[in-house]
PDB file of C-alpha atoms in Angstrom:
ATOM      1  CA  MET B   9       0.000   0.000   0.000  1.00  0.00           C
ATOM      2  CA  LYS B  10       2.874   2.332   0.825  1.00  0.00           C
ATOM      3  CA  LYS B  11       4.459   1.845  -2.644  1.00  0.00           C
ATOM      4  CA  TYR B  12       1.106   2.563  -4.303  1.00  0.00           C
ATOM      5  CA  ILE B  13       0.783   5.906  -2.456  1.00  0.00           C
ATOM      6  CA  ILE B  14       4.344   6.865  -3.444  1.00  0.00           C
ATOM      7  CA  LYS B  15       3.627   6.064  -7.127  1.00  0.00           C
ATOM      8  CA  ILE B  16       0.415   8.113  -7.085  1.00  0.00           C
ATOM      9  CA  SER B  17       2.242  11.012  -5.395  1.00  0.00           C
ATOM     10  CA  LEU B  18       4.972  10.945  -8.045  1.00  0.00           C
ATOM     11  CA  VAL B  19       2.373  11.014 -10.830  1.00  0.00           C
ATOM     12  CA  PHE B  20       0.696  14.093  -9.293  1.00  0.00           C
ATOM     13  CA  ILE B  21       4.052  15.815  -8.791  1.00  0.00           C
ATOM     14  CA  GLY B  22       4.983  15.077 -12.424  1.00  0.00           C
ATOM     15  CA  ILE B  23       1.684  16.512 -13.680  1.00  0.00           C
ATOM     16  CA  ALA B  24       2.148  19.608 -11.520  1.00  0.00           C
ATOM     17  CA  VAL B  25       5.681  20.150 -12.894  1.00  0.00           C
ATOM     18  CA  VAL B  26       4.470  19.839 -16.498  1.00  0.00           C
ATOM     19  CA  VAL B  27       1.623  22.297 -15.872  1.00  0.00           C
ATOM     20  CA  LEU B  28       4.004  24.788 -14.233  1.00  0.00           C
ATOM     21  CA  VAL B  29       6.448  24.531 -17.148  1.00  0.00           C
ATOM     22  CA  PHE B  30       3.681  25.205 -19.686  1.00  0.00           C
ATOM     23  CA  LEU B  31       2.360  28.063 -17.574  1.00  0.00           C
ATOM     24  CA  GLY B  32       5.852  29.566 -17.334  1.00  0.00           C
ATOM     25  CA  LEU B  33       6.326  29.305 -21.100  1.00  0.00           C
ATOM     26  CA  ARG B  34       2.967  30.942 -21.722  1.00  0.00           C
ATOM     27  CA  LEU B  35       3.606  33.845 -19.349  1.00  0.00           C
ATOM     28  CA  ARG B  36       7.145  34.517 -20.522  1.00  0.00           C
ATOM     29  CA  ARG B  37       7.123  37.664 -22.633  1.00  0.00           C
ATOM     30  CA  GLU B  38       9.633  40.040 -24.108  1.00  0.00           C
ATOM     31  CA  GLY B  39       9.096  43.769 -23.806  1.00  0.00           C
ATOM     32  CA  GLY B  40      10.019  46.259 -26.503  1.00  0.00           C
ATOM     33  CA  ALA B  41      12.222  48.177 -24.054  1.00  0.00           C
ATOM     34  CA  SER B  42      14.515  45.165 -23.678  1.00  0.00           C
ATOM     35  CA  TYR B  43      16.309  45.988 -26.923  1.00  0.00           C
ATOM     36  CA  ARG B  44      19.596  47.775 -26.202  1.00  0.00           C
ATOM     37  CA  PHE B  45      19.596  49.757 -29.463  1.00  0.00           C
ATOM     38  CA  LEU B  46      16.501  51.621 -28.197  1.00  0.00           C
ATOM     39  CA  ALA B  47      18.638  52.894 -25.283  1.00  0.00           C
ATOM     40  CA  GLY B  48      15.858  52.654 -22.689  1.00  0.00           C
ATOM     41  CA  ARG B  49      13.456  54.952 -24.552  1.00  0.00           C
ATOM     42  CA  GLU B  50       9.796  54.704 -23.661  1.00  0.00           C
ATOM     43  CA  PRO B  51       7.313  53.913 -26.438  1.00  0.00           C
ATOM     44  CA  ILE B  52       4.945  56.623 -27.644  1.00  0.00           C
ATOM     45  CA  THR B  53       2.244  54.016 -27.967  1.00  0.00           C
ATOM     46  CA  GLY B  54       2.042  50.519 -26.619  1.00  0.00           C
ATOM     47  CA  GLU B  55      -1.030  48.530 -27.344  1.00  0.00           C
ATOM     48  CA  LYS B  56      -2.024  45.012 -26.597  1.00  0.00           C
ATOM     49  CA  ALA B  57      -4.017  43.582 -29.448  1.00  0.00           C
ATOM     50  CA  ASN B  58      -7.286  41.832 -28.870  1.00  0.00           C
ATOM     51  CA  ARG B  59      -7.687  38.127 -29.668  1.00  0.00           C
ATOM     52  CA  ARG B  60      -8.609  38.720 -33.303  1.00  0.00           C
ATOM     53  CA  SER B  61      -6.244  41.594 -34.207  1.00  0.00           C
ATOM     54  CA  GLU B  62      -4.595  40.945 -37.529  1.00  0.00           C
ATOM     55  CA  ASP B  63      -2.660  42.799 -40.199  1.00  0.00           C
ATOM     56  CA  SER B  64      -0.683  41.794 -43.287  1.00  0.00           C
ATOM     57  CA  ARG B  65       1.904  40.093 -41.060  1.00  0.00           C
ATOM     58  CA  GLY B  66      -0.624  37.788 -39.370  1.00  0.00           C
ATOM     59  CA  LEU B  67      -2.168  37.604 -35.921  1.00  0.00           C
ATOM     60  CA  LEU B  68      -0.882  40.307 -33.581  1.00  0.00           C
ATOM     61  CA  ASP B  69      -0.217  40.232 -29.854  1.00  0.00           C
ATOM     62  CA  ARG B  70       1.427  43.585 -29.038  1.00  0.00           C
ATOM     63  CA  ARG B  71       2.680  46.653 -30.911  1.00  0.00           C
ATOM     64  CA  TYR B  72       4.972  49.443 -29.705  1.00  0.00           C
ATOM     65  CA  ILE B  73       5.953  52.645 -31.539  1.00  0.00           C
ATOM     66  CA  TYR B  74       9.011  54.740 -30.697  1.00  0.00           C
ATOM     67  CA  SER B  75       9.882  58.077 -32.318  1.00  0.00           C
ATOM     68  CA  PHE B  76      12.953  60.223 -31.642  1.00  0.00           C
ATOM     69  CA  GLU B  77      15.744  62.230 -33.235  1.00  0.00           C
ATOM     70  CA  ALA B  78      18.557  60.025 -34.532  1.00  0.00           C
ATOM     71  CA  ASP B  79      20.698  59.387 -37.566  1.00  0.00           C
ATOM     72  CA  PHE B  80      19.047  56.569 -39.513  1.00  0.00           C
ATOM     73  CA  ASN B  81      22.278  54.906 -40.666  1.00  0.00           C
ATOM     74  CA  ASP B  82      23.937  54.986 -37.235  1.00  0.00           C
ATOM     75  CA  PHE B  83      20.774  53.710 -35.605  1.00  0.00           C
ATOM     76  CA  CYS B  84      20.440  50.841 -38.110  1.00  0.00           C
ATOM     77  CA  THR B  85      24.088  49.917 -37.509  1.00  0.00           C
ATOM     78  CA  LYS B  86      23.350  49.591 -33.771  1.00  0.00           C
ATOM     79  CA  ALA B  87      20.201  47.595 -34.516  1.00  0.00           C
ATOM     80  CA  ASP B  88      22.132  45.304 -36.911  1.00  0.00           C
ATOM     81  CA  ALA B  89      24.780  44.672 -34.268  1.00  0.00           C
ATOM     82  CA  GLU B  90      22.144  43.546 -31.767  1.00  0.00           C
ATOM     83  CA  LEU B  91      19.402  41.924 -33.841  1.00  0.00           C
ATOM     84  CA  ILE B  92      21.236  39.946 -36.519  1.00  0.00           C
ATOM     85  CA  PRO B  93      23.242  37.842 -33.995  1.00  0.00           C
ATOM     86  CA  ALA B  94      19.930  37.237 -32.171  1.00  0.00           C
ATOM     87  CA  GLY B  95      18.515  35.504 -35.263  1.00  0.00           C
ATOM     88  CA  PHE B  96      16.705  38.368 -37.003  1.00  0.00           C
ATOM     89  CA  SER B  97      16.886  38.671 -40.772  1.00  0.00           C
ATOM     90  CA  SER B  98      17.204  42.165 -42.206  1.00  0.00           C
ATOM     91  CA  ASN B  99      16.357  43.937 -45.439  1.00  0.00           C
ATOM     92  CA  SER B 100      15.910  47.533 -46.533  1.00  0.00           C
ATOM     93  CA  ARG B 101      13.033  48.867 -48.581  1.00  0.00           C
ATOM     94  CA  VAL B 102      12.231  52.147 -50.274  1.00  0.00           C
ATOM     95  CA  PHE B 103       8.814  53.790 -50.418  1.00  0.00           C
ATOM     96  CA  LYS B 104       7.559  56.753 -52.410  1.00  0.00           C
ATOM     97  CA  ASN B 105       7.364  60.066 -50.590  1.00  0.00           C
ATOM     98  CA  LEU B 106       4.024  61.686 -51.334  1.00  0.00           C
ATOM     99  CA  SER B 107       4.912  65.217 -50.236  1.00  0.00           C
ATOM    100  CA  GLY B 108       6.750  65.977 -53.489  1.00  0.00           C
ATOM    101  CA  ASP B 109       9.852  67.508 -51.899  1.00  0.00           C
ATOM    102  CA  ASN B 110      13.411  67.120 -53.221  1.00  0.00           C
ATOM    103  CA  SER B 111      13.853  63.570 -51.934  1.00  0.00           C
ATOM    104  CA  PRO B 112      10.983  61.595 -53.455  1.00  0.00           C
ATOM    105  CA  TYR B 113      11.869  58.309 -51.727  1.00  0.00           C
ATOM    106  CA  ARG B 114      12.171  57.283 -48.085  1.00  0.00           C
ATOM    107  CA  ILE B 115      14.021  54.275 -46.733  1.00  0.00           C
ATOM    108  CA  TYR B 116      12.954  51.860 -44.056  1.00  0.00           C
ATOM    109  CA  ARG B 117      14.529  48.702 -42.687  1.00  0.00           C
ATOM    110  CA  ILE B 118      12.669  45.569 -41.625  1.00  0.00           C
ATOM    111  CA  TYR B 119      13.960  43.038 -39.111  1.00  0.00           C
ATOM    112  CA  ASP B 120      12.095  39.756 -38.979  1.00  0.00           C
ATOM    113  CA  LEU B 121      12.362  36.944 -36.439  1.00  0.00           C
ATOM    114  CA  LYS B 122      10.449  33.821 -37.366  1.00  0.00           C
ATOM    115  CA  GLU B 123       8.178  32.102 -34.881  1.00  0.00           C
ATOM    116  CA  ARG B 124       9.972  29.969 -32.317  1.00  0.00           C
ATOM    117  CA  PHE B 125       8.156  27.864 -29.736  1.00  0.00           C
ATOM    118  CA  PRO B 126       6.537  29.174 -27.537  1.00  0.00           C
ATOM    119  CA  ARG B 127       6.838  32.741 -28.878  1.00  0.00           C
ATOM    120  CA  GLY B 128       5.337  34.142 -32.030  1.00  0.00           C
ATOM    121  CA  PRO B 129       7.201  36.031 -34.724  1.00  0.00           C
ATOM    122  CA  VAL B 130       8.649  39.514 -34.114  1.00  0.00           C
ATOM    123  CA  TRP B 131       8.890  42.357 -36.636  1.00  0.00           C
ATOM    124  CA  ILE B 132      10.896  45.514 -36.081  1.00  0.00           C
ATOM    125  CA  VAL B 133      10.568  48.263 -38.687  1.00  0.00           C
ATOM    126  CA  ILE B 134      12.789  51.363 -38.594  1.00  0.00           C
ATOM    127  CA  TYR B 135      11.543  54.293 -40.694  1.00  0.00           C
ATOM    128  CA  ASN B 136      13.794  57.132 -41.832  1.00  0.00           C
ATOM    129  CA  ASP B 137      12.653  60.784 -41.559  1.00  0.00           C
ATOM    130  CA  ILE B 138       9.275  59.938 -40.015  1.00  0.00           C
ATOM    131  CA  GLN B 139       8.045  61.418 -36.743  1.00  0.00           C
ATOM    132  CA  CYS B 140       5.191  59.900 -34.789  1.00  0.00           C
ATOM    133  CA  VAL B 141       3.278  62.268 -32.511  1.00  0.00           C
ATOM    134  CA  LYS B 142       0.820  61.187 -29.828  1.00  0.00           C
ATOM    135  CA  PHE B 143      -2.199  63.498 -29.793  1.00  0.00           C
ATOM    136  CA  PRO B 144      -3.111  64.728 -26.302  1.00  0.00           C
ATOM    137  CA  ASN B 145      -6.349  63.356 -24.861  1.00  0.00           C
ATOM    138  CA  SER B 146      -6.656  60.879 -27.707  1.00  0.00           C
ATOM    139  CA  GLU B 147      -5.875  57.260 -28.439  1.00  0.00           C
ATOM    140  CA  HIS B 148      -4.663  58.231 -31.918  1.00  0.00           C
ATOM    141  CA  ASN B 149      -1.291  59.353 -33.135  1.00  0.00           C
ATOM    142  CA  GLY B 150      -0.104  61.116 -36.277  1.00  0.00           C
ATOM    143  CA  LEU B 151       2.790  60.673 -38.651  1.00  0.00           C
ATOM    144  CA  SER B 152       4.717  63.444 -40.314  1.00  0.00           C
ATOM    145  CA  GLU B 153       7.859  63.656 -42.403  1.00  0.00           C
ATOM    146  CA  LYS B 154      10.687  65.251 -40.477  1.00  0.00           C
ATOM    147  CA  ASP B 155      14.384  65.136 -41.349  1.00  0.00           C
ATOM    148  CA  GLY B 156      16.638  63.627 -38.721  1.00  0.00           C
ATOM    149  CA  TRP B 157      13.889  61.602 -37.030  1.00  0.00           C
ATOM    150  CA  VAL B 158      13.514  57.860 -36.755  1.00  0.00           C
ATOM    151  CA  MET B 159      10.350  55.910 -36.023  1.00  0.00           C
ATOM    152  CA  VAL B 160      10.647  52.338 -34.748  1.00  0.00           C
ATOM    153  CA  GLU B 161       7.709  49.945 -34.796  1.00  0.00           C
ATOM    154  CA  VAL B 162       8.060  46.729 -32.761  1.00  0.00           C
ATOM    155  CA  VAL B 163       5.324  44.171 -33.431  1.00  0.00           C
ATOM    156  CA  TYR B 164       4.963  40.859 -31.635  1.00  0.00           C
ATOM    157  CA  GLY B 165       2.952  38.199 -33.435  1.00  0.00           C
ATOM    158  CA  ARG B 166       0.657  35.892 -31.593  1.00  0.00           C
ATOM    159  CA  GLY B 167       2.594  32.852 -30.420  1.00  0.00           C
ATOM    160  CA  TRP B 168       1.636  29.517 -29.036  1.00  0.00           C
ATOM    161  CA  ARG B 169      -1.493  29.870 -26.903  1.00  0.00           C
ATOM    162  CA  TRP B 170      -2.586  26.850 -24.948  1.00  0.00           C
ATOM    163  CA  PRO B 171      -5.401  26.223 -24.172  1.00  0.00           C
ATOM    164  CA  PHE B 172      -6.666  29.445 -25.819  1.00  0.00           C
TER     165      PHE B 172
END
């Protein structure tokens, strides 16, 4: 009888350990401020997406936007030094500037980290010469073209969600 009780106790302890491991994996999150290239800056906006939030990148979990004065090339060099060794892939893109000024194209750089269990994918987009302004007393923000400014968008995709 004593051996039977010990076996049952071990089964319950094993189940409890497995549940705690899964719970720990589910609760483990990365914050946007943990990236060193952001130098401890606070996000202008930080929003947690609802269960069905989606954009062209897929299901979203959280999104943070940072905007500050910085040299785009120097900032991207710092981001490259931190993100590429961490497994991010990087590519630069060009988009058409609609204001019609002397520089008709703007550059932005995308860093992409594919989904790894238990976390979802991560996208970091750095925009050149874009300023994001949070409107007072509003949930909305505005974008404007401004030389010498950088806007960083950090988006976390929805990862593994058990049992949800």
